[in-house]
Tab-separated table of N, CA, C and O in Angstrom:
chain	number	residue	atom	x	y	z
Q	1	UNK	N	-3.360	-79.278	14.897
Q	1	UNK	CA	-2.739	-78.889	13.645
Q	1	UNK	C	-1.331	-79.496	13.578
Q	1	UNK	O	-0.439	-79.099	14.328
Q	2	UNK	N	-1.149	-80.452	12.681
Q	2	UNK	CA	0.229	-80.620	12.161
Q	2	UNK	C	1.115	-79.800	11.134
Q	2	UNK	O	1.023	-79.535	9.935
Q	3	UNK	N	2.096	-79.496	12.242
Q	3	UNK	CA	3.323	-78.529	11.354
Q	3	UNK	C	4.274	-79.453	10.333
Q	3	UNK	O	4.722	-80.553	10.655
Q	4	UNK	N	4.427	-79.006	9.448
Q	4	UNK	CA	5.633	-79.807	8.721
Q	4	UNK	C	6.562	-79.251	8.254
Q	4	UNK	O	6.071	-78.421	7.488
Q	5	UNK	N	7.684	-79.169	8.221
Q	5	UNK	CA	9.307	-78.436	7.958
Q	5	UNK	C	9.703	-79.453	7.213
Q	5	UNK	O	9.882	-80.669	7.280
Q	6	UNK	N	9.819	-78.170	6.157
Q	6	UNK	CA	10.552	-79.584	4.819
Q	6	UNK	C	12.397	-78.803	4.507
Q	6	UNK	O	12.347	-77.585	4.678
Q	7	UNK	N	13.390	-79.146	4.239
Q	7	UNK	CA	14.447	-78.987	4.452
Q	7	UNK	C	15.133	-79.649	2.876
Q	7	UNK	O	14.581	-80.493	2.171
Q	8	UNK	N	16.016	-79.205	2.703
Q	8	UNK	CA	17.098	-79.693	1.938
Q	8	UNK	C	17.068	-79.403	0.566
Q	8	UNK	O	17.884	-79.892	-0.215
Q	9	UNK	N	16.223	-78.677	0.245
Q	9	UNK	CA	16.057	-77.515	-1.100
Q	9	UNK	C	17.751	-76.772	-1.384
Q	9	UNK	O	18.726	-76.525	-0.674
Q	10	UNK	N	17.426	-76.632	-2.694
Q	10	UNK	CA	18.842	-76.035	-3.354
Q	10	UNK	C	18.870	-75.401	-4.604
Q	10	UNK	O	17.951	-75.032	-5.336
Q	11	UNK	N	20.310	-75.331	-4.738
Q	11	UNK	CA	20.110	-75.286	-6.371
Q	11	UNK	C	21.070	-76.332	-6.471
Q	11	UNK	O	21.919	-76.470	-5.590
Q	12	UNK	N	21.008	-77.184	-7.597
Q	12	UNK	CA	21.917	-77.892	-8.360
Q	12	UNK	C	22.452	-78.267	-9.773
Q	12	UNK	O	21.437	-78.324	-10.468
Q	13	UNK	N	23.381	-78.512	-10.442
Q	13	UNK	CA	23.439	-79.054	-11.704
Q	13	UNK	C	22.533	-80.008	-12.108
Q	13	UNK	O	22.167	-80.881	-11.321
Q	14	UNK	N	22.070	-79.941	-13.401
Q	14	UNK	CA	21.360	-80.846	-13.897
Q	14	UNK	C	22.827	-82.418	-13.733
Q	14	UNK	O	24.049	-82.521	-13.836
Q	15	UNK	N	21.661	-83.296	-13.441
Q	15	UNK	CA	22.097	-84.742	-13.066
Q	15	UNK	C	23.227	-84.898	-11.514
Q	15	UNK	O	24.256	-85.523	-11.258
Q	16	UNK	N	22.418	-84.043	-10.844
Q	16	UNK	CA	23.039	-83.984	-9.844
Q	16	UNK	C	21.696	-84.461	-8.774
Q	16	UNK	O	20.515	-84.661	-9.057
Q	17	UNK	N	22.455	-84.550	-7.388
Q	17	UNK	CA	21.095	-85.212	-6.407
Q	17	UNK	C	20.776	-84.097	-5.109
Q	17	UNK	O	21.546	-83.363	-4.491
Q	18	UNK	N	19.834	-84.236	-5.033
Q	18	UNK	CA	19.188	-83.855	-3.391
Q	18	UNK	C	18.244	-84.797	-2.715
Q	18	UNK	O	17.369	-85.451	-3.284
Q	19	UNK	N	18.565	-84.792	-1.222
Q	19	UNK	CA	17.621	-85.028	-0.704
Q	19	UNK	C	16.811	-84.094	0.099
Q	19	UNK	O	17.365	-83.232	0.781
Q	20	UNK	N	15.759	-84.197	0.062
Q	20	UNK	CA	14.714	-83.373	0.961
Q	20	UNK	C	14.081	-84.030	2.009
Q	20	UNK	O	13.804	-85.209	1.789
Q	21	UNK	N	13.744	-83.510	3.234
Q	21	UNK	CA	13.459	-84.109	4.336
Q	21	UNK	C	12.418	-83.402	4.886
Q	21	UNK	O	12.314	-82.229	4.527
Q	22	UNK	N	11.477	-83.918	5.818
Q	22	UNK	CA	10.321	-82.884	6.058
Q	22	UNK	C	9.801	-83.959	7.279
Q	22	UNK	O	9.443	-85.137	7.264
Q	23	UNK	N	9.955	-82.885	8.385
Q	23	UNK	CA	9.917	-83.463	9.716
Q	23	UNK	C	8.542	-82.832	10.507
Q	23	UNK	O	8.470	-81.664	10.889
Q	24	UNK	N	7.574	-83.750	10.655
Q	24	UNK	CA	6.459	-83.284	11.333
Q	24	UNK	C	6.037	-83.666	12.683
Q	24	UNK	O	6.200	-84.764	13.215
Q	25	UNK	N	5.323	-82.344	13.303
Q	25	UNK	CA	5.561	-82.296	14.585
Q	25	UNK	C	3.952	-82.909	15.300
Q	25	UNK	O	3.024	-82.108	15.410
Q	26	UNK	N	3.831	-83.932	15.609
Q	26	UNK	CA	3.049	-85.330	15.694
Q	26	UNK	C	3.659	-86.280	16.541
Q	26	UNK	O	4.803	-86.631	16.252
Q	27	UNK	N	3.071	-86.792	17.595
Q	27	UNK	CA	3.339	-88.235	17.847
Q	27	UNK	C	2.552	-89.404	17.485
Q	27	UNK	O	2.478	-90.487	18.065
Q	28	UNK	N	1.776	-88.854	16.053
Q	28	UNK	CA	0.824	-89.957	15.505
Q	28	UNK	C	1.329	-89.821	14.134
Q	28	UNK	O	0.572	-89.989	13.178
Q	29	UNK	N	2.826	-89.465	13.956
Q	29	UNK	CA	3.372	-89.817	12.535
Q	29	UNK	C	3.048	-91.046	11.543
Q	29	UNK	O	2.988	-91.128	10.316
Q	30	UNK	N	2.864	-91.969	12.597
Q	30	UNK	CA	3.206	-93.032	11.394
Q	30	UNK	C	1.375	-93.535	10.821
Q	30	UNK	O	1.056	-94.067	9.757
Q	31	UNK	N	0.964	-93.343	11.353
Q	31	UNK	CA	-0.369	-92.906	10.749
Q	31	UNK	C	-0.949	-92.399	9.436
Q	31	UNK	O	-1.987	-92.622	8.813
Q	32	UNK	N	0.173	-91.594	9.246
Q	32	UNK	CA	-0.257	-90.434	8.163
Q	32	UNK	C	0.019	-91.330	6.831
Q	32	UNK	O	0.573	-92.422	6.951
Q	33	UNK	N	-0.267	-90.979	5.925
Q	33	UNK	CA	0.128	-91.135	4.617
Q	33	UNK	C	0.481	-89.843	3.986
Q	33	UNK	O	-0.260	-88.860	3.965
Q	34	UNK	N	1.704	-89.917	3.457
Q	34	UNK	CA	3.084	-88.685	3.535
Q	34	UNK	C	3.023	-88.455	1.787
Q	34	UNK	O	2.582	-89.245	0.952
Q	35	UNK	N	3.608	-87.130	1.578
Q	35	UNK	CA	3.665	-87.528	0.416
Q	35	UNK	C	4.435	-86.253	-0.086
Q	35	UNK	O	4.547	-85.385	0.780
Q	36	UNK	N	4.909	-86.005	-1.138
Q	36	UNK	CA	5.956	-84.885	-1.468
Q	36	UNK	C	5.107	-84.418	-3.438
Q	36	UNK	O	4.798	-85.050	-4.448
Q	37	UNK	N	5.082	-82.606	-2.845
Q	37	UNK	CA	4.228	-82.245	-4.429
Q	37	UNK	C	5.272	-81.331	-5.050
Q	37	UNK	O	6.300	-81.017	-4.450
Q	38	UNK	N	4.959	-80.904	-6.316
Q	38	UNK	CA	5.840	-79.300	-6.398
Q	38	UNK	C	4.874	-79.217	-7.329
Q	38	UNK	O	4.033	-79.947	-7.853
Q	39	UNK	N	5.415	-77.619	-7.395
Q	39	UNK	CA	5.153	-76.955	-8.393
Q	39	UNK	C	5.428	-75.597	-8.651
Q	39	UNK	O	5.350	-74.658	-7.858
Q	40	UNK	N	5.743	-75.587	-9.791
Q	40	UNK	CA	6.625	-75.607	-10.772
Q	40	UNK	C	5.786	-73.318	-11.225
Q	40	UNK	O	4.710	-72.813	-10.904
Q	41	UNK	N	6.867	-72.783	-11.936
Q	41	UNK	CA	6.492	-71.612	-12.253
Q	41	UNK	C	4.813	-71.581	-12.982
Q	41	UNK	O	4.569	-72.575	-13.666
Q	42	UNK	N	4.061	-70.885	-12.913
Q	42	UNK	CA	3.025	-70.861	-14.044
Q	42	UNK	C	2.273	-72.577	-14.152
Q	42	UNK	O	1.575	-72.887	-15.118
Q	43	UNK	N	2.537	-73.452	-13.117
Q	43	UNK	CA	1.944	-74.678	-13.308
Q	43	UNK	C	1.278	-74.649	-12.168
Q	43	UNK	O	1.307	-73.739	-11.340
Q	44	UNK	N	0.335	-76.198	-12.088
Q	44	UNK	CA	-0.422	-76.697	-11.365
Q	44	UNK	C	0.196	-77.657	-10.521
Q	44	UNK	O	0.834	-78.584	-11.020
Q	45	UNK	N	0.050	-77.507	-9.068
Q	45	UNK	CA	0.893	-78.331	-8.288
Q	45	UNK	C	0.487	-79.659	-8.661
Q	45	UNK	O	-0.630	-79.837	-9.147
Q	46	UNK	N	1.728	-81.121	-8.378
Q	46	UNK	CA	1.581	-82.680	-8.717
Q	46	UNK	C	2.415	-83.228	-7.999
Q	46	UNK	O	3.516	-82.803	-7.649
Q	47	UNK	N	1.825	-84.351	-7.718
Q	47	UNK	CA	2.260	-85.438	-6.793
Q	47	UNK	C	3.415	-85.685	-7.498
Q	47	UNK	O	3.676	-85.814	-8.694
Q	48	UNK	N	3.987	-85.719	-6.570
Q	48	UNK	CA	5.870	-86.356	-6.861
Q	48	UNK	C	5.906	-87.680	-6.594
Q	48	UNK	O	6.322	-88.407	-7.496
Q	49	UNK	N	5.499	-88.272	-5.354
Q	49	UNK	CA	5.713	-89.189	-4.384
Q	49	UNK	C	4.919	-89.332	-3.647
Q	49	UNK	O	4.374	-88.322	-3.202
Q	50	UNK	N	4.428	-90.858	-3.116
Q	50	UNK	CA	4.193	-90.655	-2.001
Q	50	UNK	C	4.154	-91.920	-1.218
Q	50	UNK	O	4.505	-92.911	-1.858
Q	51	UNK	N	3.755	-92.142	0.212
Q	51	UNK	CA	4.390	-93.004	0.954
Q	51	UNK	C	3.476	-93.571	1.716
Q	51	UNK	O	3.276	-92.688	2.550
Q	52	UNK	N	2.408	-94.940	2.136
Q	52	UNK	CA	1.345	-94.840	2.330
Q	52	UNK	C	1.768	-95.273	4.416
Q	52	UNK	O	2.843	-95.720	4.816
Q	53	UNK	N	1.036	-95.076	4.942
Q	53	UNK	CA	1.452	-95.149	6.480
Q	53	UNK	C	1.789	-96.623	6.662
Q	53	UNK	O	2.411	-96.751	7.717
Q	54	UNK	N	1.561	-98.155	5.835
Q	54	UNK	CA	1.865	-99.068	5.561
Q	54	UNK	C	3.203	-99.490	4.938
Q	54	UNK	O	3.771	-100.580	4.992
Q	55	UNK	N	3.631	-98.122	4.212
Q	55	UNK	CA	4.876	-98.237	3.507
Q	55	UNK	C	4.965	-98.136	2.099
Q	55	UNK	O	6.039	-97.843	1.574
Q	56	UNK	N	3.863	-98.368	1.382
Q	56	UNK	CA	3.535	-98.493	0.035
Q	56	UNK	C	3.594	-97.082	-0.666
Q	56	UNK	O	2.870	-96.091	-0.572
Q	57	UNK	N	4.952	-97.416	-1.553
Q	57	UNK	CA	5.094	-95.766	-2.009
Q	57	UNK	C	4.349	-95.999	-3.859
Q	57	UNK	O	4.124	-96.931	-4.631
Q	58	UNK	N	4.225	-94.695	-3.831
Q	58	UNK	CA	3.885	-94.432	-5.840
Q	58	UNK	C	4.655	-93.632	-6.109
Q	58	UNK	O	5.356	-93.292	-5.156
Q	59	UNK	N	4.930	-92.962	-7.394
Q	59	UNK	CA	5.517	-91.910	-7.961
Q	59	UNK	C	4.740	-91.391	-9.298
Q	59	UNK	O	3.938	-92.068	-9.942
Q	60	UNK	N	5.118	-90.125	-9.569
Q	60	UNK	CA	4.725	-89.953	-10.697
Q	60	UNK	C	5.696	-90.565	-12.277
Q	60	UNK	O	6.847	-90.970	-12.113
Q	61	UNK	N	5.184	-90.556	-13.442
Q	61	UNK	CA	5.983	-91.301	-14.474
Q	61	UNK	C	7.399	-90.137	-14.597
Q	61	UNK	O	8.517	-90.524	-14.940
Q	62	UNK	N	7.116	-88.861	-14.289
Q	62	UNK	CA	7.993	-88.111	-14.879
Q	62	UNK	C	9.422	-88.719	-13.785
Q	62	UNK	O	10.504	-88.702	-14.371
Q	63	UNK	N	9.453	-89.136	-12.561
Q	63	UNK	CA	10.526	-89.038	-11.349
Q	63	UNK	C	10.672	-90.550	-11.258
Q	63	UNK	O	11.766	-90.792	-10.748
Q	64	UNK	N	10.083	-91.536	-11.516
Q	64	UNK	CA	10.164	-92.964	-11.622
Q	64	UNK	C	11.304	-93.338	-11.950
Q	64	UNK	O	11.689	-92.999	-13.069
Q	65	UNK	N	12.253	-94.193	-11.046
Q	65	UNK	CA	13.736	-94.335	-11.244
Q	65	UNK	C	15.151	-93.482	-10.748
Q	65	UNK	O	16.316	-93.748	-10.452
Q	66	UNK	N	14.175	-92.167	-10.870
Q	66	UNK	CA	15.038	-91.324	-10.508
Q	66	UNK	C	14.640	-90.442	-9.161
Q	66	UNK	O	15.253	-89.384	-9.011
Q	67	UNK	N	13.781	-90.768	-8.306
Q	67	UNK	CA	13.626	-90.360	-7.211
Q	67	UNK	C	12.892	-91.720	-5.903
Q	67	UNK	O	12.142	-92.673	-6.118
Q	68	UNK	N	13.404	-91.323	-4.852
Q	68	UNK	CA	13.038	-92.470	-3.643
Q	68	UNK	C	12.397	-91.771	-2.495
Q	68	UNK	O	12.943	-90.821	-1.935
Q	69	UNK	N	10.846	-92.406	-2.031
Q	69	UNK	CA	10.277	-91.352	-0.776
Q	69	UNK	C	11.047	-92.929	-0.293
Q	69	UNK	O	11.519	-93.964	-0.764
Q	70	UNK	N	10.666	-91.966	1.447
Q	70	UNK	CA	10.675	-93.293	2.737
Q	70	UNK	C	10.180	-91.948	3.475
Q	70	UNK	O	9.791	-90.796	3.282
Q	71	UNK	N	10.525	-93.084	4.632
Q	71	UNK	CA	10.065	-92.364	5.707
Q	71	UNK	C	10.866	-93.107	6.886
Q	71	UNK	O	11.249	-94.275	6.945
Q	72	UNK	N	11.005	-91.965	7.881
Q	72	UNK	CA	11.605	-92.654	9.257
Q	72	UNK	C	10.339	-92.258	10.438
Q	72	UNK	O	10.236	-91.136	10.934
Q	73	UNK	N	9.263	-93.627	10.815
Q	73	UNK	CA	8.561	-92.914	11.749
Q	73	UNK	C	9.130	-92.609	13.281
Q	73	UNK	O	8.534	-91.839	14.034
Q	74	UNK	N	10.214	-93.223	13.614
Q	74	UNK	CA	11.073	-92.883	14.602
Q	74	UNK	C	11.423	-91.351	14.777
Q	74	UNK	O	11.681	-90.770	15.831
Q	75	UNK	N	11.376	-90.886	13.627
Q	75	UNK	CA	12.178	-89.795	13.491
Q	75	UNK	C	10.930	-88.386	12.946
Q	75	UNK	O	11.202	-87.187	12.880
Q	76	UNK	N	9.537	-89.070	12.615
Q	76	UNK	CA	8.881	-88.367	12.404
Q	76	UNK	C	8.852	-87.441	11.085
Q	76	UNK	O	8.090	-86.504	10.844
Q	77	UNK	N	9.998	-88.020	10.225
Q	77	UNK	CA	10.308	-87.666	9.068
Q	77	UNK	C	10.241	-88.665	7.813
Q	77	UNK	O	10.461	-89.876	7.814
Q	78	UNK	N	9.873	-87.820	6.728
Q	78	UNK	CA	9.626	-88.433	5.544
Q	78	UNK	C	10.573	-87.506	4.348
Q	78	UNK	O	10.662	-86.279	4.293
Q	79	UNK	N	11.127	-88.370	3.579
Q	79	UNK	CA	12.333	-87.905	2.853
Q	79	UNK	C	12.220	-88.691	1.437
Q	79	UNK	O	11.980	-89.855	1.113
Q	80	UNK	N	12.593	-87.144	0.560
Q	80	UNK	CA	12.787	-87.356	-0.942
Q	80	UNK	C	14.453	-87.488	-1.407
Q	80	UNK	O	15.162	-86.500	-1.600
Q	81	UNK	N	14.809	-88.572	-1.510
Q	81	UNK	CA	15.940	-88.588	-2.687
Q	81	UNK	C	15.848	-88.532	-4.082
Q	81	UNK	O	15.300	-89.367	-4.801
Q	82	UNK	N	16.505	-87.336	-4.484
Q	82	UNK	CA	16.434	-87.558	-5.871
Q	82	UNK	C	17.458	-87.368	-7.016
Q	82	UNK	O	18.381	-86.589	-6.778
Q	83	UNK	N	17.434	-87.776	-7.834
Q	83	UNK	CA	19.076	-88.378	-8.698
Q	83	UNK	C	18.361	-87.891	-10.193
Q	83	UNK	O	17.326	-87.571	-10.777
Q	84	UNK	N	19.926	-88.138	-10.290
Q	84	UNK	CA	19.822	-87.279	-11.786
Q	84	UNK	C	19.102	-86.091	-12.033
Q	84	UNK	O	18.891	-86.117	-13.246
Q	85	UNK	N	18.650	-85.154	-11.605
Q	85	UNK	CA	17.838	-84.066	-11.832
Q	85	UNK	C	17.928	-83.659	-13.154
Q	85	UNK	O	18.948	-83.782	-13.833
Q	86	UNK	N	16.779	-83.129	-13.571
Q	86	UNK	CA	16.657	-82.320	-14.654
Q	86	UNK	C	16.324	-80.788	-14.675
Q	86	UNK	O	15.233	-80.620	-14.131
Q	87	UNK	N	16.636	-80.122	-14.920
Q	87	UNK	CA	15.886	-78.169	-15.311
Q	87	UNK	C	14.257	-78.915	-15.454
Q	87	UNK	O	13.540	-78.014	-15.019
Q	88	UNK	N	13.639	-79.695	-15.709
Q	88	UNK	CA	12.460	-79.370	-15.466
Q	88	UNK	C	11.875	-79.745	-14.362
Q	88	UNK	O	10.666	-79.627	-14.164
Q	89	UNK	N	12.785	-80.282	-13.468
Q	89	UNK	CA	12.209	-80.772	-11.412
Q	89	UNK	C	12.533	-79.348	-11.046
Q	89	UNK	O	12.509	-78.997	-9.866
Q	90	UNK	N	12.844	-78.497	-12.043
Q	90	UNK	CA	12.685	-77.080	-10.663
Q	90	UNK	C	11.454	-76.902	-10.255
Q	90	UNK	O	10.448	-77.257	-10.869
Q	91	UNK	N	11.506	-76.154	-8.838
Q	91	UNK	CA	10.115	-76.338	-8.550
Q	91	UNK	C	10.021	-75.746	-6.830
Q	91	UNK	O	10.999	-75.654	-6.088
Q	92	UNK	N	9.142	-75.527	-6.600
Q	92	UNK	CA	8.909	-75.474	-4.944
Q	92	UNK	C	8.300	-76.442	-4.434
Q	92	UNK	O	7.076	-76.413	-4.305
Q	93	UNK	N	9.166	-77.648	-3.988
Q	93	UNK	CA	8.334	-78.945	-3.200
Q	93	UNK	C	7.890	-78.992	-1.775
Q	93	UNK	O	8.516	-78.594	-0.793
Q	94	UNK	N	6.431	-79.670	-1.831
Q	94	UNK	CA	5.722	-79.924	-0.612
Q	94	UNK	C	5.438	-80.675	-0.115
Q	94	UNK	O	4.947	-81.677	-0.635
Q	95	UNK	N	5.679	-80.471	1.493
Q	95	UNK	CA	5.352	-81.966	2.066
Q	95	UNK	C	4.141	-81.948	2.533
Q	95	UNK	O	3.655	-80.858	2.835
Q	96	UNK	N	3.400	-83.130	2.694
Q	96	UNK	CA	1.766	-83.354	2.262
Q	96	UNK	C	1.843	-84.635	3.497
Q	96	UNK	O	2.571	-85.626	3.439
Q	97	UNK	N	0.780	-84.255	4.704
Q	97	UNK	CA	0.526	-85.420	5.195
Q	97	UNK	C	-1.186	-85.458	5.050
Q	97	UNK	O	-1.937	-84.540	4.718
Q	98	UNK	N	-1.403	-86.397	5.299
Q	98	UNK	CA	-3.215	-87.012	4.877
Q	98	UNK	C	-3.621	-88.128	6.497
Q	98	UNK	O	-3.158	-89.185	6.925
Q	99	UNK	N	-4.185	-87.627	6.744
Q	99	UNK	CA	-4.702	-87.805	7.740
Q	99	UNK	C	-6.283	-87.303	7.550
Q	99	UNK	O	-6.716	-87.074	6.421
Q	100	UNK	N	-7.122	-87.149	8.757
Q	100	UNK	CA	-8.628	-87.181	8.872
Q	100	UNK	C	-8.800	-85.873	8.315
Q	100	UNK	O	-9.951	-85.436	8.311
Q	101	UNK	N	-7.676	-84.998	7.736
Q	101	UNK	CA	-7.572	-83.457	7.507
Q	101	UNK	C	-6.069	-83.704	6.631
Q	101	UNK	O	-5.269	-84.621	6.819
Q	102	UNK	N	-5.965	-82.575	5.616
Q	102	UNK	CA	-4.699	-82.648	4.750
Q	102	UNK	C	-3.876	-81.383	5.712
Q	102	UNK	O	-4.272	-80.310	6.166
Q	103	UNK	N	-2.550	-82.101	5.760
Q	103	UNK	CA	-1.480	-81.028	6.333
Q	103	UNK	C	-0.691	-80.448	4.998
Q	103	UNK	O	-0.800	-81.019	3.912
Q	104	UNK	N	0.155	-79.203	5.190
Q	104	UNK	CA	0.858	-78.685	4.527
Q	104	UNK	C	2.375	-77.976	5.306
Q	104	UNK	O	2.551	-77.584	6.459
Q	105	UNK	N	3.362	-78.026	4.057
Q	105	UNK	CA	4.601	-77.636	4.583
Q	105	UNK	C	4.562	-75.832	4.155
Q	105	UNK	O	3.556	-75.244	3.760
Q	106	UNK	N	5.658	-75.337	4.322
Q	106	UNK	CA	5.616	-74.702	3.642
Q	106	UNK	C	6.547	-74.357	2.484
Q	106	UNK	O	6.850	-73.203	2.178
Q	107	UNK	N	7.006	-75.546	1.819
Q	107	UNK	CA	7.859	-75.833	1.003
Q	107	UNK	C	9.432	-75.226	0.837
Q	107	UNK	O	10.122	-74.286	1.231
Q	108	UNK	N	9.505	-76.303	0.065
Q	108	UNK	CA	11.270	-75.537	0.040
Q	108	UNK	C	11.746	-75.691	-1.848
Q	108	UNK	O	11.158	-76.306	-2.737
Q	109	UNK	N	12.695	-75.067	-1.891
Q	109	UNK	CA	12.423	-74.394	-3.375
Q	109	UNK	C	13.614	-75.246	-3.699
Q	109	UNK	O	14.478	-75.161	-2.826
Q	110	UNK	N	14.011	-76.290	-5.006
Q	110	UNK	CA	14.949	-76.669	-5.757
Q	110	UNK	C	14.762	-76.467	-7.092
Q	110	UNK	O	13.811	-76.629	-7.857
Q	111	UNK	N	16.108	-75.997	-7.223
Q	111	UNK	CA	16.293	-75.479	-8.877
Q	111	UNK	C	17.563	-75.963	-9.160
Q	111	UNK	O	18.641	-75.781	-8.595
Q	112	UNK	N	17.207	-76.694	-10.259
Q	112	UNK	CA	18.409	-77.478	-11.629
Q	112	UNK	C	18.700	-76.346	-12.896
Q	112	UNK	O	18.147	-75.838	-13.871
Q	113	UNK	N	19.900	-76.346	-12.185
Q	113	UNK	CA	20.349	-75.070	-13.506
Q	113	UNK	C	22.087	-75.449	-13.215
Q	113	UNK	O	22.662	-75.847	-12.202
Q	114	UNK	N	22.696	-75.044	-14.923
Q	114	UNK	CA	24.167	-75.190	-14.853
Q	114	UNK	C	24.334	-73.608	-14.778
Q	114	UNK	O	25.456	-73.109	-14.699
């Protein structure tokens, strides 16, 4: 079973940044294909990001421009930057690894509010 600890949740002003980080406990990290979800009050969780074990990231249209996955497999961590925020990225985000079995974090909560 892979654990994942995701970190760096907040609250912030709208157009303000966080990064989130989510460190899993694996020495077959770089393997995985990583990926970061939320969701949101009364919604259906959605892919934010994600990061393929090759390197090849996607995003969704809503965060395009305004958010960056990577990953450090040295470090066993995979990390969301994200800029400019809006009140509607509040949310409880998850870190998602994919492997022969799907892992889960147990998220960490950011909210955009003035």
């Amino acid at each position: 079973q892979v654990q994942l600890v995701e970190s760096g949740g907040g609250l912030v002003q709208p157009g303000g940044s966080l990064r989130l980080s989510c460190t899993a406990s694996t020495k077959i990290f770089s393997v995985y294909d990583m990926g970061w979800y939320r969701q949101a009050p009364g919604k259906q969780r959605e892919l934010v990001a994600g990061i393929t074990s090759g390197g090849r990231t996607n995003y969704a249209d809503s965060v395009k421009g305004r958010c960056t996955i990577s990953r450090d497999n040295t470090k066993n961590t995979v990390y969301l930057q994200m800029n400019s925020l809006k009140p509607e990225d509040t949310a409880v985000y998850y870190c998602n690894a994919e492997g022969t079995r799907s892992h889960w974090g147990q998220g960490t909560l950011v909210t955009v509010s003035s």
